[in-house]
Short mmCIF file of N, CA and C in Angstrom, two decimals:
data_model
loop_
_atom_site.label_atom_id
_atom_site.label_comp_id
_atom_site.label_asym_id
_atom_site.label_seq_id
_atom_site.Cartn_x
_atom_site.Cartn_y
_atom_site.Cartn_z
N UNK A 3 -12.59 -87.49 59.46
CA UNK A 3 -11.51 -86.59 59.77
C UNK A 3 -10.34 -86.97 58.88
N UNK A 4 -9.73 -85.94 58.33
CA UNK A 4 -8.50 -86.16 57.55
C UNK A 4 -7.42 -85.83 58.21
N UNK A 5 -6.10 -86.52 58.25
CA UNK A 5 -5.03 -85.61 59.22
C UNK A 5 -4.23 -86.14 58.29
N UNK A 6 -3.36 -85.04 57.72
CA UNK A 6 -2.07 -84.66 56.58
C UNK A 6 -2.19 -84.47 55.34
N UNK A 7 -2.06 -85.17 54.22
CA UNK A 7 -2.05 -85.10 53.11
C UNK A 7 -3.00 -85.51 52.24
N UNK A 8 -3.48 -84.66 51.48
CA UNK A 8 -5.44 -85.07 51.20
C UNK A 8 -4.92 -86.19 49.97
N UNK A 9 -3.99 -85.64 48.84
CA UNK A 9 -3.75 -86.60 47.82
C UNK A 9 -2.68 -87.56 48.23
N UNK A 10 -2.50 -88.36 49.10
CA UNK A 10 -1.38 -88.87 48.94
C UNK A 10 -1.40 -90.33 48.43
N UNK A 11 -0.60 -90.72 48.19
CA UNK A 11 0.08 -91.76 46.81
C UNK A 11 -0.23 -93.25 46.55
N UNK A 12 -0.30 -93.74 48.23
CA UNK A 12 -0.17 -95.11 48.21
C UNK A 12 -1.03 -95.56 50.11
N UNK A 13 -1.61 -96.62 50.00
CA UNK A 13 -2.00 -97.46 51.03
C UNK A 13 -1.10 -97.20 51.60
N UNK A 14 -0.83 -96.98 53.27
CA UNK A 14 0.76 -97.82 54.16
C UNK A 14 0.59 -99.05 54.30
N UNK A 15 1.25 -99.85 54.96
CA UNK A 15 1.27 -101.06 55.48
C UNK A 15 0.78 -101.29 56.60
N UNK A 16 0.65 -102.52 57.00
CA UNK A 16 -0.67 -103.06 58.05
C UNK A 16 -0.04 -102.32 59.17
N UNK A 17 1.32 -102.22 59.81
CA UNK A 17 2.01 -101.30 60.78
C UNK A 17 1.80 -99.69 60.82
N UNK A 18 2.05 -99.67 59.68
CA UNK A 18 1.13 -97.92 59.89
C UNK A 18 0.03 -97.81 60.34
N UNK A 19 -1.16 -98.78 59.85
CA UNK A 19 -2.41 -98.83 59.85
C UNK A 19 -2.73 -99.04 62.16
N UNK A 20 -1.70 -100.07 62.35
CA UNK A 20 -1.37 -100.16 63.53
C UNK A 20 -1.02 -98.86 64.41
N UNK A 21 -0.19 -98.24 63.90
CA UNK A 21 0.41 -97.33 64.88
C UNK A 21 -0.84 -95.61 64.89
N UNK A 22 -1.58 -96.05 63.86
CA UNK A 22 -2.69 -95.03 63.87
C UNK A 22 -4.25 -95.47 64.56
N UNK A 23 -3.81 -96.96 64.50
CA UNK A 23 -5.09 -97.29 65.65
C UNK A 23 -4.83 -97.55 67.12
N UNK A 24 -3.52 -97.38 67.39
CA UNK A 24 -2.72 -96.92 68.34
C UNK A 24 -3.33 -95.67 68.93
N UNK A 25 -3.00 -94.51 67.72
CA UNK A 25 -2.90 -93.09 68.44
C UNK A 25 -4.35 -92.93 68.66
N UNK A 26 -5.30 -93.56 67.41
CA UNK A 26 -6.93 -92.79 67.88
C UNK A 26 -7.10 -93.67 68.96
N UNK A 27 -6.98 -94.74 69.30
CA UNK A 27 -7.64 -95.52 70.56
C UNK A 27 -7.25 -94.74 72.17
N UNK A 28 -5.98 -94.21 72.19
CA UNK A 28 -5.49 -93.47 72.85
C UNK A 28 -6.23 -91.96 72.90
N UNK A 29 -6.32 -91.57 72.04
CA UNK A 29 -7.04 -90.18 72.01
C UNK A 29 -8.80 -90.68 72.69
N UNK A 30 -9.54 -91.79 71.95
CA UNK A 30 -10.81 -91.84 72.11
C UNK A 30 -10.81 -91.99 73.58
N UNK A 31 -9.42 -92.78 74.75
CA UNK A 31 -9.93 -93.26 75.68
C UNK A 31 -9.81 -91.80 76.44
N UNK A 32 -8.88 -90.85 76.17
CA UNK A 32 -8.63 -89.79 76.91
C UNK A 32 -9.92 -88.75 76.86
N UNK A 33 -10.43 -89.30 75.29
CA UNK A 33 -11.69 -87.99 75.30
C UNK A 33 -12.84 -88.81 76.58
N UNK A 34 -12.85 -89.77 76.17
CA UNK A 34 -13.94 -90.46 77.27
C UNK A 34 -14.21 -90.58 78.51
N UNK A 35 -12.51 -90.46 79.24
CA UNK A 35 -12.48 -89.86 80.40
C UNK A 35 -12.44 -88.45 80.63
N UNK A 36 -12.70 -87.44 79.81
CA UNK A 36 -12.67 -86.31 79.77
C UNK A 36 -10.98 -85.79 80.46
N UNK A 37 -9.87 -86.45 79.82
CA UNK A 37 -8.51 -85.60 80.00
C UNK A 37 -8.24 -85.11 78.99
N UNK A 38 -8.37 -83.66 79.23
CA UNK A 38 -8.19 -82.32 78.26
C UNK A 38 -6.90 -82.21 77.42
N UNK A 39 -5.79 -82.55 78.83
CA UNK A 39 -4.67 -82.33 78.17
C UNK A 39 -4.14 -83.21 77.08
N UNK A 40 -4.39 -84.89 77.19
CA UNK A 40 -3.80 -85.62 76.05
C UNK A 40 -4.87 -85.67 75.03
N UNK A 41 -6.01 -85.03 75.02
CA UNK A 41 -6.96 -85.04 74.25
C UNK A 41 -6.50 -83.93 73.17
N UNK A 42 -6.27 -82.96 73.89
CA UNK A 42 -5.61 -82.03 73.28
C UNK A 42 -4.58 -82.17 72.29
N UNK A 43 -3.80 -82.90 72.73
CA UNK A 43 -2.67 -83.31 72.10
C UNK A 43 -2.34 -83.50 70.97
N UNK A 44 -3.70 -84.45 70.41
CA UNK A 44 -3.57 -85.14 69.00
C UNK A 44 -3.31 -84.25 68.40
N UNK A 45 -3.59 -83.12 68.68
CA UNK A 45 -3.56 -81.64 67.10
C UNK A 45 -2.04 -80.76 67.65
N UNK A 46 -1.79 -80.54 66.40
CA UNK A 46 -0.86 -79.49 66.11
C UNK A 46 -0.95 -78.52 66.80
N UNK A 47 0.08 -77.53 67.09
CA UNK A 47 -0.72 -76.24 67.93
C UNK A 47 -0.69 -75.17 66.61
N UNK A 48 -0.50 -75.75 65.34
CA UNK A 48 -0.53 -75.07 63.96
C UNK A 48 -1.39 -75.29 63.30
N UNK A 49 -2.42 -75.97 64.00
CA UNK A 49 -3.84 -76.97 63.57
C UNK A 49 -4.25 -75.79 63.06
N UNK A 50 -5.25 -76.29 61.43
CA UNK A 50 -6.53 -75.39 60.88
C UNK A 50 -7.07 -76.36 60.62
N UNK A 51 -8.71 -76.43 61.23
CA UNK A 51 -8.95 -77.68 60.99
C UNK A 51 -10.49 -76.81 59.97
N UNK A 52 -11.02 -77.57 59.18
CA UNK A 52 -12.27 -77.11 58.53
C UNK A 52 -13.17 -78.05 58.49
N UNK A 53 -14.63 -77.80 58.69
CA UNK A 53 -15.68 -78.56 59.11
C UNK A 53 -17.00 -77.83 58.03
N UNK A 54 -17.41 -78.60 57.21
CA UNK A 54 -17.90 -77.71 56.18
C UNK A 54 -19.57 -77.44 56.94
N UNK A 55 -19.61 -76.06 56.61
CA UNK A 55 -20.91 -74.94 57.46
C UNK A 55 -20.36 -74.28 58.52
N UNK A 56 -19.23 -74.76 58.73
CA UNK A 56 -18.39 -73.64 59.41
C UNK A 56 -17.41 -73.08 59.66
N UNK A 57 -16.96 -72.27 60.19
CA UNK A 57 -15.73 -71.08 60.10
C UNK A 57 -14.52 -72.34 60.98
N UNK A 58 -13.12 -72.04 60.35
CA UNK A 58 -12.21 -73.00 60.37
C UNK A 58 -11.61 -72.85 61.75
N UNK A 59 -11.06 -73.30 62.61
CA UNK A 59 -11.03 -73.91 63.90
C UNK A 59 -9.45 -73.94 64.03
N UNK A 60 -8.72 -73.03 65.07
CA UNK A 60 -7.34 -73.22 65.73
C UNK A 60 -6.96 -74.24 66.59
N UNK A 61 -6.27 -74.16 67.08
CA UNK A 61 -5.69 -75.25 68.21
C UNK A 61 -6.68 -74.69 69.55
N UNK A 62 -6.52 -73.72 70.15
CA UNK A 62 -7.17 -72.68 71.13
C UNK A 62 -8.97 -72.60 71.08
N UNK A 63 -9.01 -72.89 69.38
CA UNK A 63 -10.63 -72.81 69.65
C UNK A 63 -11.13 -74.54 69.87
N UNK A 64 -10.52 -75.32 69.46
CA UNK A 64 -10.79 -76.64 69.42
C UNK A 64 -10.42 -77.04 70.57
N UNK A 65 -9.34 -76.87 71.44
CA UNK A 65 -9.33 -76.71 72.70
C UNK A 65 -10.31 -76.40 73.65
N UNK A 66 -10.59 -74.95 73.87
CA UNK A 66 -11.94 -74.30 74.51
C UNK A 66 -12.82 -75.41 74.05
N UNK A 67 -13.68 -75.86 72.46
CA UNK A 67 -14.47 -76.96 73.07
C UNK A 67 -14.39 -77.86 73.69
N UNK A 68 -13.72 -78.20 73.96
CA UNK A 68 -13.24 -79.98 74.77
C UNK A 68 -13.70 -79.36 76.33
N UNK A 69 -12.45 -78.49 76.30
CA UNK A 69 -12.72 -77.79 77.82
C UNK A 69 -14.24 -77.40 78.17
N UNK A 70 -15.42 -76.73 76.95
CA UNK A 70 -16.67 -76.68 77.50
C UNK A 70 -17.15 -77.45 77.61
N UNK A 71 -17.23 -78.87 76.97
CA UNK A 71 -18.09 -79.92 77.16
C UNK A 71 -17.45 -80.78 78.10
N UNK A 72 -16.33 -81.09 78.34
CA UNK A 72 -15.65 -81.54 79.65
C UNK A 72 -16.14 -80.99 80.99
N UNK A 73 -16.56 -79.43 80.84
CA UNK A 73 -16.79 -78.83 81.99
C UNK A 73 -18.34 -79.33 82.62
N UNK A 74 -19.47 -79.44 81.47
CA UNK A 74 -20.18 -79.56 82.27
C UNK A 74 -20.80 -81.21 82.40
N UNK A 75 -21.06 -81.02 83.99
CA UNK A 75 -21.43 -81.98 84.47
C UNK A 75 -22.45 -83.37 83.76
N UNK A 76 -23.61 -82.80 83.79
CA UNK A 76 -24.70 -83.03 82.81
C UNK A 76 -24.78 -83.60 81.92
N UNK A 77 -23.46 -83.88 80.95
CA UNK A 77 -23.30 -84.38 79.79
C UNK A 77 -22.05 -85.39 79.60
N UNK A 78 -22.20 -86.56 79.49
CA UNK A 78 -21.34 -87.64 79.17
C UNK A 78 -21.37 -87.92 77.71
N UNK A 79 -20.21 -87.52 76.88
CA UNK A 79 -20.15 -87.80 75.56
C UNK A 79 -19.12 -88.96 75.64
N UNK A 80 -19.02 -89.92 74.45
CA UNK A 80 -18.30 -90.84 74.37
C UNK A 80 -18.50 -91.56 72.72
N UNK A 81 -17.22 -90.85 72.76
CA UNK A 81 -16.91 -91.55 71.21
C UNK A 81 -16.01 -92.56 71.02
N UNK A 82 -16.40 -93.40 69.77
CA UNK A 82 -15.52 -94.91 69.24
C UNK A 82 -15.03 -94.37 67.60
N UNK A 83 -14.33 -95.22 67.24
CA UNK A 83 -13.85 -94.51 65.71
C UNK A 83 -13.77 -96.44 64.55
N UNK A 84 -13.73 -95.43 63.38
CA UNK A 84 -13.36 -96.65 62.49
C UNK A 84 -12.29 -96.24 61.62
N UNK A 85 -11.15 -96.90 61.39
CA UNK A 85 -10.49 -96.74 60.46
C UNK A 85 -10.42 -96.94 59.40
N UNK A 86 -11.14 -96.48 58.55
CA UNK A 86 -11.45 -96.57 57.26
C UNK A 86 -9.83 -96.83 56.19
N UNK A 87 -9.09 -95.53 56.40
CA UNK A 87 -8.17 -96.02 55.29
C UNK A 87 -6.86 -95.05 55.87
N UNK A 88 -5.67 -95.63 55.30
CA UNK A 88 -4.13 -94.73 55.71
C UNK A 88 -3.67 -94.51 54.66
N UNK A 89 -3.41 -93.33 53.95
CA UNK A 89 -2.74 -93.40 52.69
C UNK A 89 -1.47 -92.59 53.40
N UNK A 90 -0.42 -92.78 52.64
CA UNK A 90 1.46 -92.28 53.07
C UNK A 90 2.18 -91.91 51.84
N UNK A 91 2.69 -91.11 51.91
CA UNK A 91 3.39 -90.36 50.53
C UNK A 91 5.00 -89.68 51.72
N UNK A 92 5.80 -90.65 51.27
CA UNK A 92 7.01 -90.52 51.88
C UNK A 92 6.51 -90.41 53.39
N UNK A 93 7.31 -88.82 54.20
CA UNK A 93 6.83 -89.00 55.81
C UNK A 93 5.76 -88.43 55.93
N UNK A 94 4.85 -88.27 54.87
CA UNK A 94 3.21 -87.13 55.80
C UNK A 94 2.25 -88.55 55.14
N UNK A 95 1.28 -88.71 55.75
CA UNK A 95 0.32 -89.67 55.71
C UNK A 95 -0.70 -88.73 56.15
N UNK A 96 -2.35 -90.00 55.29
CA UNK A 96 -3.74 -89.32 55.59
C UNK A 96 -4.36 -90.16 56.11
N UNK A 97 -5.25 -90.23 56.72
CA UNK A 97 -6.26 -90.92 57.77
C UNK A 97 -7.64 -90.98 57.61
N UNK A 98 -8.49 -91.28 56.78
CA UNK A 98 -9.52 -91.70 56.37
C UNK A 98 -10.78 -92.25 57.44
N UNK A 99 -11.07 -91.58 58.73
CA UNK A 99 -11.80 -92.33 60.03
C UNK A 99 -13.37 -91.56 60.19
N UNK A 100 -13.81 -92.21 60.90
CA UNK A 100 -15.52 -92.02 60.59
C UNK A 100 -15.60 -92.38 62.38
N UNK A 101 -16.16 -91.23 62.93
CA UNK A 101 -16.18 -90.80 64.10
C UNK A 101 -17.64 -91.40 64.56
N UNK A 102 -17.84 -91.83 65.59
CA UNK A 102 -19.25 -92.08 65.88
C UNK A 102 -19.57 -91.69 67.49
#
C-alpha cells in the first residue's frame, strides 16, 4: 500500500518511521476487532485508492467492504503489516508496507 507521494525525495527519520508504525498498528488492531469506524478512518474521505485488475475504490466503496466482511459472522480475518520503507518530501510522505 502506498499512502501520499509516489516520488518523494528522501528516507524520514527513525520518528517518522515511529509515528507510522504507530498509526498502522492502531488501524491493524481496529481491523481485527472488526471496529468499522476507526478502521475507517485511516483514509481520506477524498480517498482514490487503485488496486491493479481493478476499478479504483472511494472512501464509501472501501468502507461498504469493511462493513461486508465485518458483517458476517463466519469469517474472522486478521491482518499484521511490515514496514518496509517512509519516504517524506517536505509535509506529504509515502509508506512502502506489505500487508499480510
Amino acid at each position: 500500500m502506498l499512502i501520499g507521494l509516489a516520488n518523494a525525495a528522501s528516507t524520514s527519520s527513525a520518528a517518522e518511521a515511529d509515528e507510522f508504525n504507530k498509526l498502522f498498528t492502531n488501524w491493524t488492531q481496529a481491523f481485527n476487532k472488526k471496529d468499522l469506524t476507526t478502521t475507517c478512518n485511516l483514509f481520506s474521505l477524498n480517498v482514490s485508492a487503485s488496486y491493479q485488475g481493478y476499478p479504483p475504490k472511494n472512501y464509501s466503496v472501501i468502507c461498504d467492504g469493511f462493513k461486508k466482511i465485518f458483517s458476517d459472522p463466519t469469517k474472522n480475518y486478521r491482518y499484521r503489516y511490515k514496514l518496509n520503507q517512509v519516504y517524506q518530501n517536505e509535509n506529504l510522505a509515502a509508506v512502502r508496507i506489505t500487508w499480510y
